[in-house]
Amino acid sequence: MTSKKAVAIVDYGAGNMRSVINAVEYLGWEVILASTPTQVLAAEKLIFPGVGQFGSAVERLNNLGLTEPIKQYIATGKPFMGVCVGMQMLFESSDESPGAKGLGIIPGKVTRFAVPSTVPVPQMGWNGVRVWKKDSKFVDPDKKYYFVHSYVAAADQVPPEWILTTSDYGGQQIVSSVCKDNVFATQFHPEKSSVGGLDVLSHFLEGTAGDTESLYGTATQPPTELAKRVIACLDVRTNDEGDIVVTKGDQYACRESGGTVRNLGRPVDLAERYYLEGADEITFLNITSFRNSPLQDLPMLEVLRQASKKVFVPLCVGGGIRSFTDPDGTYHSAVEVAGQYFKSGADKISLGTDAVAAAQALMNGEKAENSITSISSVYGAQAVVVSVDPKRVYCTKEISDTTPPHAAFPALTPGPSGEKFCWYQCTVKGGRETADMSARELAVAVETLGAGEILLNCIDHDGQNNGFETALTQDVKHAVKIPVIASSGAGKPEHFTQVFRATNADAALAAGIFHRKEVSIEDVKKELVSAGITVRV
């Protein structure tokens, strides 16, 4: 055993494994991977990460023979920390996976959010906490932390002596962290909660916080509020010299007038810059990857590996993630391909063309395997984002003149012949081909298939700096119950206020204005704060 400070992390294939390892190593600790009963029981400190489905985590632990050793480890009194599903697993069971048994350390079960139908599920984003343990140092009540989950420990169903913090969402009070004796666990992701989250991890690792007297039920505190997210997007591609660069299109065209690929910087450097400037998430879109096999796209995987060592907010990556067969006949499932991105540091993956194909199959009544369902069944719906790339089609009434017809809505600006209505037609392969499906229809279909979030682009507004397409965003937002990210068209801070007020979008994304330093993330958040919109600052 080395003299360097060390902590064991349960290695059972959790999607956030790489992120937790990176955060712990960033704090100066050595990581020991514990994948056997002997390694678990030998640990002096143990972290149990988790993301995805409760039942999938239970199955993997049982297959590795780790369930009883983890319970035995906790019984020794040595420090234990759970993260997200790692906290939920402390309970006896979860409604997410009937019949699957948790560790049973905390009495009770995990249930689905009990919120109004108008409230998006999963909860995805930065929320505050109410601290209920006297003088506890584990969690800072003045910070916001990153949550992404559909199932919860309802505060009124958990023994008060276990409740460290609660948070509020959609009018429901949930347990956001627990602490009792040697056990500490969070529903939020400290490894993705920026400096505040790193502090939480540090307190556990250094032993500078512990269990204290419970004050739950003896006082009142104002409810917490989920923040609107500001996301920085990096369109990444290989230029003509073979270098991986960040580019930005004008209505999806990414070459300068002379024919060269527009180069706005190195992806890892820009991602770190946006993290330090206060971005709530970073999205990498590998915009030419449909031309090559994702598993052979080693430079993009390396970009993720390097970025995730420096960036402690959620990372999403998209581009060509799908099932495929190599020229030599080797088949790779979508879950396997996505797994490579998660292992490299991604927290979410974004599907585009493959999602359109899956939605078309669903609408045609076909029962076929698809990437959305297969990935979400292993890693959870919150890990699957569908990127929608639609083009505007004008029409004269609320139903399009096409066969089949598509529902239309009032256009923000009239069409070339004075048309007052429009609908948005989905495209695939970077906007080069169209599909006979509206953006609204695609969003509804992929939600049914198991997607956890919609990234809503707009080819007509891309690179125009005239503001988001609020009519499109509102149309899709009203059609689904999962979070919606507004994208394309931002040119100034006020455009973020406009889209949040007009559509109640859950997040807003921009690229070019950040890359060119025309607008900073700090500028955007100052504008939102002045407008009375809750953000993480």
Coordinates of C-alpha atoms in Angstrom, one line a residue:
M1 CA 0.0 0.0 0.0
T2 CA 1.3 3.4 -1.0
S3 CA 1.7 6.1 1.6
K4 CA -0.5 8.4 -0.6
K5 CA -4.0 9.0 0.6
A6 CA -6.2 6.3 -1.0
V7 CA -10.0 5.6 -1.3
A8 CA -11.7 2.6 -2.8
I9 CA -14.5 3.0 -5.4
V10 CA -16.9 0.2 -6.0
D11 CA -16.2 -0.9 -9.6
Y12 CA -19.4 -2.5 -11.0
G13 CA -19.8 -0.6 -14.3
A14 CA -21.6 2.6 -13.1
G15 CA -21.9 5.2 -15.8
N16 CA -20.4 8.0 -13.7
M17 CA -17.4 5.9 -12.7
R18 CA -14.9 8.0 -14.7
S19 CA -16.3 11.3 -13.4
V20 CA -16.0 10.2 -9.8
I21 CA -12.4 8.9 -10.3
N22 CA -11.4 12.2 -12.0
A23 CA -12.8 14.3 -9.1
V24 CA -11.2 12.2 -6.4
E25 CA -7.8 12.2 -8.2
Y26 CA -8.2 16.0 -8.7
L27 CA -8.4 16.3 -5.0
G28 CA -5.1 14.5 -4.5
W29 CA -6.3 11.0 -3.6
E30 CA -5.3 7.7 -5.1
V31 CA -8.2 5.6 -6.4
I32 CA -8.3 1.8 -5.7
L33 CA -10.9 0.1 -7.8
A34 CA -12.9 -2.5 -5.8
S35 CA -14.5 -5.1 -7.9
T36 CA -14.2 -8.2 -5.6
P37 CA -15.6 -8.9 -2.1
T38 CA -12.0 -9.0 -0.8
Q39 CA -11.2 -5.5 -2.2
V40 CA -14.4 -4.0 -0.8
L41 CA -13.8 -5.4 2.7
A42 CA -10.2 -4.3 2.6
A43 CA -11.1 -0.6 2.0
E44 CA -10.5 2.0 4.6
K45 CA -12.9 4.5 2.8
L46 CA -15.4 3.4 0.2
I47 CA -17.4 5.3 -2.4
F48 CA -20.3 3.7 -4.1
P49 CA -21.1 5.6 -7.3
G50 CA -24.2 5.1 -9.4
V51 CA -26.3 6.3 -12.3
G52 CA -29.1 4.7 -14.2
Q53 CA -31.7 2.2 -13.3
F54 CA -32.0 0.8 -9.7
G55 CA -32.6 -2.8 -11.0
S56 CA -29.6 -2.7 -13.3
A57 CA -27.3 -1.7 -10.4
V58 CA -28.8 -4.4 -8.2
E59 CA -28.2 -7.0 -10.9
R60 CA -24.6 -6.0 -11.5
L61 CA -23.8 -6.0 -7.8
N62 CA -25.3 -9.4 -7.4
N63 CA -23.5 -10.8 -10.4
L64 CA -20.2 -9.6 -8.9
G65 CA -21.0 -10.9 -5.5
L66 CA -20.7 -7.5 -4.0
T67 CA -24.0 -6.9 -2.3
E68 CA -23.3 -8.7 1.0
P69 CA -19.7 -7.4 1.2
I70 CA -20.9 -3.8 0.9
K71 CA -23.3 -4.4 3.7
Q72 CA -20.6 -6.0 5.8
Y73 CA -18.3 -3.1 5.1
I74 CA -20.9 -0.6 6.3
A75 CA -21.3 -2.6 9.5
T76 CA -17.6 -2.2 10.3
G77 CA -18.2 1.5 10.9
K78 CA -15.6 2.6 8.3
P79 CA -16.5 5.7 6.2
F80 CA -19.0 5.0 3.3
M81 CA -20.3 7.4 0.7
G82 CA -23.0 6.7 -2.0
V83 CA -23.7 8.9 -5.0
C84 CA -27.1 9.1 -6.8
V85 CA -28.2 5.5 -7.3
G86 CA -25.6 4.7 -4.7
M87 CA -27.8 6.6 -2.2
Q88 CA -31.0 5.0 -3.5
M89 CA -29.4 1.5 -3.1
L90 CA -29.2 2.1 0.6
F91 CA -33.0 1.7 0.8
E92 CA -34.9 -1.6 0.7
S93 CA -36.4 -1.3 -2.7
S94 CA -37.4 1.1 -5.6
D95 CA -40.6 1.4 -7.6
E96 CA -38.3 1.8 -10.6
S97 CA -37.5 -2.0 -10.4
P98 CA -40.2 -4.0 -8.6
G99 CA -38.7 -7.1 -7.0
A100 CA -35.1 -5.8 -6.9
K101 CA -33.8 -5.6 -3.4
G102 CA -31.6 -2.8 -2.2
L103 CA -29.0 -2.9 0.6
G104 CA -31.7 -2.3 3.2
I105 CA -29.5 0.0 5.3
I106 CA -32.3 2.7 5.4
P107 CA -35.9 1.6 6.0
G108 CA -38.3 2.3 3.2
K109 CA -38.4 2.5 -0.6
V110 CA -37.6 4.8 -3.4
T111 CA -40.6 6.1 -5.5
R112 CA -41.1 8.0 -8.7
F113 CA -41.5 11.8 -8.4
A114 CA -45.0 12.8 -7.3
V115 CA -45.2 16.1 -9.1
P116 CA -47.8 17.7 -11.4
S117 CA -47.9 16.5 -15.0
T118 CA -46.6 19.9 -16.1
V119 CA -43.4 19.4 -14.2
P120 CA -40.6 17.8 -16.3
V121 CA -39.3 14.4 -15.1
P122 CA -36.4 13.6 -14.7
Q123 CA -35.4 16.5 -12.6
M124 CA -32.3 17.7 -14.4
G125 CA -30.2 20.6 -13.3
W126 CA -28.9 22.6 -10.4
N127 CA -31.0 22.8 -7.2
G128 CA -30.3 24.0 -3.7
V129 CA -30.5 22.2 -0.4
R130 CA -32.0 22.7 3.0
V131 CA -29.6 21.4 5.7
W132 CA -31.2 19.7 8.7
K133 CA -28.2 18.4 10.7
K134 CA -26.9 20.8 13.4
D135 CA -23.7 22.5 12.4
S136 CA -23.1 20.0 9.6
K137 CA -20.2 20.8 7.3
F138 CA -20.8 18.2 4.6
V139 CA -23.1 20.3 2.3
D140 CA -23.2 24.1 1.8
P141 CA -26.7 25.5 1.9
D142 CA -25.6 28.5 -0.2
K143 CA -24.5 26.3 -3.1
K144 CA -26.5 24.6 -5.8
Y145 CA -25.8 21.0 -6.8
Y146 CA -26.4 19.0 -9.9
F147 CA -29.3 16.6 -9.9
V148 CA -30.5 14.2 -12.6
H149 CA -33.0 11.6 -11.5
S150 CA -36.6 10.4 -11.9
Y151 CA -36.9 8.5 -8.6
V152 CA -36.6 9.9 -5.1
A153 CA -36.6 9.2 -1.4
A154 CA -39.6 11.3 -0.3
A155 CA -38.8 13.3 2.8
D156 CA -41.9 12.3 4.6
Q157 CA -41.1 8.6 4.2
V158 CA -37.5 8.6 5.5
P159 CA -36.6 8.3 9.2
P160 CA -35.7 11.9 10.3
E161 CA -32.4 10.8 11.9
W162 CA -31.1 9.9 8.4
I163 CA -32.0 13.2 6.7
L164 CA -29.0 15.5 6.2
T165 CA -30.6 17.7 3.5
T166 CA -33.8 18.0 1.5
S167 CA -34.5 19.8 -1.8
D168 CA -37.8 20.8 -3.4
Y169 CA -39.0 20.1 -6.9
G170 CA -42.5 20.5 -8.3
G171 CA -43.9 21.1 -4.8
Q172 CA -42.4 17.8 -3.5
Q173 CA -39.8 17.7 -0.8
I174 CA -37.2 15.0 -1.4
V175 CA -34.2 13.8 0.5
S176 CA -31.1 15.1 -1.3
S177 CA -28.5 13.6 1.1
V178 CA -28.4 11.3 4.1
C179 CA -26.0 11.0 7.0
K180 CA -26.0 8.7 10.0
D181 CA -23.0 7.3 11.8
N182 CA -20.4 6.3 9.2
V183 CA -22.8 6.5 6.2
F184 CA -23.1 9.5 4.0
A185 CA -24.8 9.7 0.6
T186 CA -26.1 12.2 -1.9
Q187 CA -28.9 12.1 -4.5
F188 CA -27.1 14.9 -6.4
H189 CA -23.7 14.4 -8.2
P190 CA -20.9 16.1 -6.2
E191 CA -18.5 15.0 -9.0
K192 CA -20.5 17.2 -11.4
S193 CA -21.4 20.0 -9.1
S194 CA -18.4 22.3 -9.7
V195 CA -16.4 23.7 -6.8
G196 CA -19.2 23.1 -4.3
G197 CA -19.4 19.4 -5.2
L198 CA -15.7 19.0 -4.9
D199 CA -15.9 20.5 -1.4
V200 CA -18.5 17.8 -0.5
L201 CA -16.2 15.1 -1.7
S202 CA -13.3 16.6 0.1
H203 CA -15.2 16.7 3.4
F204 CA -15.9 13.0 3.1
L205 CA -12.3 12.1 2.1
E206 CA -10.6 14.2 4.7
G207 CA -13.1 13.3 7.5
T208 CA -13.8 17.0 8.2
A209 CA -17.6 16.5 8.5
G210 CA -19.7 13.8 10.2
D211 CA -23.1 13.0 11.7
T212 CA -24.6 15.5 14.0
E213 CA -27.9 16.1 15.8
S214 CA -31.0 16.1 13.5
L215 CA -33.2 19.2 13.4
Y216 CA -35.6 17.9 10.8
G217 CA -39.2 18.7 11.7
T218 CA -38.2 21.2 14.4
A219 CA -37.8 24.3 12.2
T220 CA -38.8 25.7 8.8
Q221 CA -36.7 26.8 5.9
P222 CA -37.8 28.3 2.5
P223 CA -38.1 25.8 -0.3
T224 CA -35.2 25.4 -2.8
E225 CA -35.6 26.1 -6.5
L226 CA -34.2 24.5 -9.6
A227 CA -32.1 26.8 -11.7
K228 CA -32.3 27.4 -15.4
R229 CA -29.2 26.1 -17.1
V230 CA -26.9 27.9 -19.5
I231 CA -25.1 25.4 -21.7
A232 CA -22.0 25.9 -23.8
C233 CA -21.9 23.8 -27.0
L234 CA -18.8 22.9 -28.9
D235 CA -19.3 21.6 -32.5
V236 CA -16.3 19.4 -33.0
R237 CA -14.9 18.0 -36.2
T238 CA -11.7 17.0 -38.0
N239 CA -10.4 19.8 -40.2
D240 CA -8.6 19.1 -43.6
E241 CA -5.3 18.8 -41.8
G242 CA -6.6 16.0 -39.5
D243 CA -6.8 18.2 -36.3
I244 CA -9.7 18.0 -33.9
V245 CA -11.1 21.6 -33.8
V246 CA -14.2 23.5 -32.6
T247 CA -16.1 25.0 -35.4
K248 CA -19.4 26.9 -35.8
G249 CA -21.8 26.8 -38.7
D250 CA -24.0 29.4 -40.3
Q251 CA -27.2 27.4 -40.8
Y252 CA -25.0 24.3 -40.4
A253 CA -22.4 25.3 -43.0
C254 CA -19.0 25.2 -41.3
R255 CA -16.5 26.3 -44.0
E256 CA -15.1 29.7 -44.6
S257 CA -15.6 31.4 -48.0
G258 CA -12.2 30.0 -49.0
G259 CA -13.3 26.4 -48.3
T260 CA -11.4 25.8 -45.1
V261 CA -13.1 24.5 -42.0
R262 CA -13.9 27.3 -39.6
N263 CA -11.5 26.8 -36.6
L264 CA -12.5 28.4 -33.3
G265 CA -10.1 26.6 -31.0
R266 CA -9.2 23.4 -29.3
P267 CA -12.1 21.6 -27.7
V268 CA -10.5 20.7 -24.3
D269 CA -9.2 24.3 -23.8
L270 CA -12.5 25.8 -24.6
A271 CA -14.4 23.3 -22.4
E272 CA -12.2 24.2 -19.5
R273 CA -12.6 27.9 -20.2
Y274 CA -16.4 27.6 -20.1
Y275 CA -16.3 25.6 -16.9
L276 CA -14.3 28.3 -15.2
E277 CA -16.6 30.9 -16.6
G278 CA -19.7 29.2 -15.0
A279 CA -21.2 27.1 -17.7
D280 CA -23.8 24.7 -16.2
E281 CA -23.0 22.0 -18.8
I282 CA -20.7 21.4 -21.7
T283 CA -22.0 19.7 -24.9
F284 CA -19.7 18.2 -27.5
L285 CA -21.3 17.5 -30.9
N286 CA -19.1 15.5 -33.2
I287 CA -20.7 16.9 -36.3
T288 CA -19.1 14.6 -38.9
S289 CA -18.9 11.3 -37.0
F290 CA -21.8 9.7 -39.0
R291 CA -19.2 9.2 -41.7
N292 CA -17.0 6.9 -39.5
S293 CA -17.3 4.2 -36.9
P294 CA -17.7 5.7 -33.4
L295 CA -15.4 3.1 -31.8
Q296 CA -12.7 4.1 -34.3
D297 CA -13.2 7.8 -33.4
L298 CA -10.4 7.7 -30.9
P299 CA -9.6 11.4 -31.0
M300 CA -13.1 12.3 -29.7
L301 CA -12.8 9.7 -26.9
E302 CA -9.5 11.3 -26.0
V303 CA -11.1 14.7 -26.0
L304 CA -13.6 13.4 -23.4
R305 CA -10.9 11.8 -21.3
Q306 CA -8.9 15.0 -21.1
A307 CA -11.8 17.4 -20.6
S308 CA -13.3 15.3 -17.8
K309 CA -10.1 15.6 -15.8
K310 CA -10.5 19.4 -15.7
V311 CA -14.3 20.0 -16.1
F312 CA -16.5 19.2 -13.1
V313 CA -19.9 19.9 -14.6
P314 CA -21.9 17.5 -16.8
L315 CA -20.5 16.6 -20.2
C316 CA -22.8 15.5 -23.1
V317 CA -21.4 14.1 -26.3
G318 CA -23.2 13.3 -29.6
G319 CA -22.5 12.2 -33.1
G320 CA -22.9 8.8 -34.6
I321 CA -23.7 6.8 -31.5
R322 CA -25.6 3.8 -32.8
S323 CA -25.5 0.0 -33.3
F324 CA -23.3 -1.0 -36.2
T325 CA -21.3 -3.8 -37.7
D326 CA -17.5 -3.5 -38.5
P327 CA -16.3 -4.4 -41.9
D328 CA -14.9 -7.5 -40.4
G329 CA -18.4 -8.6 -39.3
T330 CA -18.0 -7.6 -35.6
Y331 CA -21.3 -6.3 -34.2
H332 CA -21.3 -3.5 -31.7
S333 CA -24.6 -2.7 -29.9
A334 CA -25.7 0.9 -29.2
V335 CA -25.2 0.2 -25.5
E336 CA -21.6 -0.9 -26.1
V337 CA -20.8 2.1 -28.2
A338 CA -22.4 4.5 -25.6
G339 CA -20.5 2.7 -22.9
Q340 CA -17.2 3.7 -24.5
Y341 CA -18.2 7.4 -24.3
F342 CA -19.4 7.0 -20.6
K343 CA -16.1 5.3 -19.7
S344 CA -14.2 8.2 -21.3
G345 CA -16.0 10.8 -19.2
A346 CA -19.4 11.5 -20.8
D347 CA -22.4 11.9 -18.5
K348 CA -25.0 12.0 -21.3
I349 CA -25.0 10.9 -24.9
S350 CA -26.9 12.7 -27.6
L351 CA -28.7 10.8 -30.5
G352 CA -29.7 12.4 -33.7
T353 CA -30.2 10.4 -37.0
D354 CA -30.6 7.1 -35.1
A355 CA -33.4 8.7 -33.0
V356 CA -35.3 9.7 -36.1
A357 CA -35.2 6.2 -37.4
A358 CA -36.4 4.8 -34.1
A359 CA -39.2 7.3 -33.9
Q360 CA -40.3 6.5 -37.5
A361 CA -40.4 2.8 -36.6
L362 CA -42.5 3.5 -33.5
M363 CA -45.0 5.6 -35.5
N364 CA -45.2 2.9 -38.1
G365 CA -46.1 0.3 -35.5
E366 CA -42.9 -1.6 -35.9
K367 CA -41.4 -3.3 -32.8
A368 CA -37.7 -3.1 -33.4
E369 CA -34.6 -2.7 -31.2
N370 CA -33.5 0.9 -31.0
S371 CA -30.7 2.9 -29.4
I372 CA -32.8 5.0 -27.2
T373 CA -34.5 2.2 -25.4
S374 CA -31.5 0.0 -25.1
I375 CA -29.2 2.7 -23.7
S376 CA -31.8 4.2 -21.3
S377 CA -32.6 0.7 -20.0
V378 CA -29.0 0.3 -18.8
Y379 CA -27.9 3.9 -18.0
G380 CA -31.2 5.5 -17.3
A381 CA -33.4 7.9 -19.3
Q382 CA -31.4 10.9 -17.9
A383 CA -28.3 9.7 -19.9
V384 CA -30.1 9.9 -23.3
V385 CA -30.5 13.2 -25.0
V386 CA -32.2 13.4 -28.5
S387 CA -30.9 16.2 -30.7
V388 CA -33.6 17.5 -33.0
D389 CA -32.5 19.4 -36.2
P390 CA -35.6 20.8 -37.9
K391 CA -36.2 23.1 -40.8
R392 CA -39.1 25.5 -41.1
V393 CA -41.9 24.8 -43.6
Y394 CA -44.5 27.5 -44.1
C395 CA -48.1 26.8 -44.6
T396 CA -51.4 28.8 -44.8
K397 CA -53.3 27.1 -42.0
E398 CA -52.9 25.1 -38.7
I399 CA -52.6 21.9 -40.7
S400 CA -49.9 21.5 -43.3
D401 CA -50.7 20.8 -47.0
T402 CA -48.4 17.7 -46.9
T403 CA -49.4 14.0 -47.0
P404 CA -49.5 13.0 -44.2
P405 CA -50.4 16.4 -42.7
H406 CA -48.5 17.9 -39.8
A407 CA -49.8 20.2 -37.0
A408 CA -48.6 23.8 -37.6
F409 CA -48.5 26.9 -35.3
P410 CA -48.3 30.7 -35.8
A411 CA -45.0 31.6 -37.3
L412 CA -42.8 34.2 -35.6
T413 CA -42.4 35.9 -39.0
P414 CA -44.6 35.6 -42.1
G415 CA -43.4 33.3 -45.0
P416 CA -42.3 34.6 -48.4
S417 CA -45.9 34.6 -49.7
G418 CA -47.3 36.0 -46.5
E419 CA -48.0 32.5 -44.9
K420 CA -48.9 33.0 -41.2
F421 CA -48.3 29.4 -40.0
C422 CA -45.4 26.9 -40.1
W423 CA -44.3 23.5 -38.9
Y424 CA -40.7 22.2 -38.5
Q425 CA -39.6 19.2 -40.5
C426 CA -36.9 17.0 -39.0
T427 CA -33.6 16.4 -40.8
V428 CA -30.9 13.9 -40.5
K429 CA -27.2 13.7 -41.3
G430 CA -26.3 17.2 -40.3
G431 CA -29.3 18.8 -42.0
R432 CA -28.6 17.3 -45.4
E433 CA -31.6 15.0 -45.6
T434 CA -35.2 15.5 -44.5
A435 CA -37.6 13.1 -42.7
D436 CA -41.3 13.0 -43.0
M437 CA -41.8 13.9 -39.4
S438 CA -42.3 17.2 -37.4
A439 CA -40.1 18.2 -34.5
R440 CA -43.1 17.9 -32.2
E441 CA -43.8 14.3 -33.4
L442 CA -40.2 13.3 -33.0
A443 CA -40.1 14.7 -29.4
V444 CA -43.2 12.8 -28.4
A445 CA -42.0 9.6 -29.9
V446 CA -38.6 9.6 -28.4
E447 CA -40.0 10.4 -25.0
T448 CA -42.1 7.3 -25.3
L449 CA -39.0 5.3 -26.3
G450 CA -37.1 6.3 -23.1
A451 CA -35.2 9.6 -23.9
G452 CA -34.7 11.8 -20.9
E453 CA -34.1 15.2 -22.6
I454 CA -34.6 17.1 -25.9
L455 CA -31.9 19.3 -27.4
L456 CA -34.0 21.4 -29.8
N457 CA -32.0 23.1 -32.5
C458 CA -33.3 25.2 -35.4
I459 CA -31.5 25.3 -38.7
D460 CA -33.2 28.5 -39.8
H461 CA -32.0 30.3 -36.7
D462 CA -28.5 28.7 -36.5
G463 CA -25.8 31.4 -36.6
Q464 CA -28.2 34.2 -37.2
N465 CA -27.9 35.9 -33.7
N466 CA -31.5 37.1 -33.9
G467 CA -32.7 35.1 -30.9
F468 CA -34.1 31.6 -30.3
E469 CA -37.1 30.2 -32.2
T470 CA -39.5 30.6 -29.3
A471 CA -42.6 29.4 -31.2
L472 CA -40.9 26.1 -32.0
T473 CA -39.5 25.7 -28.5
Q474 CA -43.0 26.4 -26.9
D475 CA -44.6 23.9 -29.3
V476 CA -42.2 21.1 -28.3
K477 CA -42.1 22.1 -24.6
H478 CA -45.9 21.8 -24.4
A479 CA -45.9 18.3 -26.1
V480 CA -43.5 16.5 -23.7
K481 CA -42.9 16.0 -20.0
I482 CA -39.1 15.7 -20.2
P483 CA -36.7 18.7 -20.1
V484 CA -36.2 20.7 -23.3
I485 CA -33.0 22.7 -24.2
A486 CA -33.5 25.6 -26.5
S487 CA -30.8 26.0 -29.1
S488 CA -29.8 28.1 -32.1
G489 CA -29.9 31.8 -32.6
A490 CA -28.6 33.4 -29.4
G491 CA -26.9 36.7 -30.1
K492 CA -27.1 38.6 -26.8
P493 CA -27.9 38.0 -23.1
E494 CA -31.4 39.2 -23.5
H495 CA -32.2 36.4 -25.8
F496 CA -31.8 33.9 -22.9
T497 CA -34.3 35.9 -20.8
Q498 CA -36.7 35.9 -23.8
V499 CA -36.7 32.2 -24.4
F500 CA -37.0 31.3 -20.7
R501 CA -40.0 33.7 -20.2
A502 CA -41.7 32.8 -23.5
T503 CA -41.4 29.0 -23.4
N504 CA -40.3 27.9 -19.8
A505 CA -37.5 25.9 -21.5
D506 CA -35.4 24.1 -18.9
A507 CA -32.1 25.2 -20.4
A508 CA -30.7 27.3 -23.2
L509 CA -27.6 26.6 -25.3
A510 CA -25.2 28.7 -27.3
A511 CA -21.9 28.3 -29.1
G512 CA -20.6 30.9 -31.5
I513 CA -21.2 34.0 -29.3
F514 CA -19.2 32.3 -26.5
H515 CA -16.4 31.0 -28.8
R516 CA -15.9 34.5 -30.3
K517 CA -16.2 36.2 -26.9
E518 CA -19.0 38.4 -28.1
V519 CA -21.0 37.5 -25.0
S520 CA -19.7 35.7 -21.9
I521 CA -21.5 33.2 -19.8
E522 CA -21.2 35.7 -16.9
D523 CA -23.0 38.3 -19.0
V524 CA -25.8 35.9 -19.6
K525 CA -26.2 35.0 -16.0
K526 CA -26.1 38.6 -14.8
E527 CA -28.9 39.3 -17.3
L528 CA -31.0 36.4 -16.0
V529 CA -30.5 37.4 -12.4
S530 CA -31.6 40.9 -13.1
A531 CA -34.7 39.5 -14.8
G532 CA -35.5 37.5 -11.7
I533 CA -34.7 34.1 -13.3
T534 CA -33.1 31.6 -11.0
V535 CA -29.6 30.5 -12.1
R536 CA -26.5 29.1 -10.5
V537 CA -24.0 31.8 -9.8

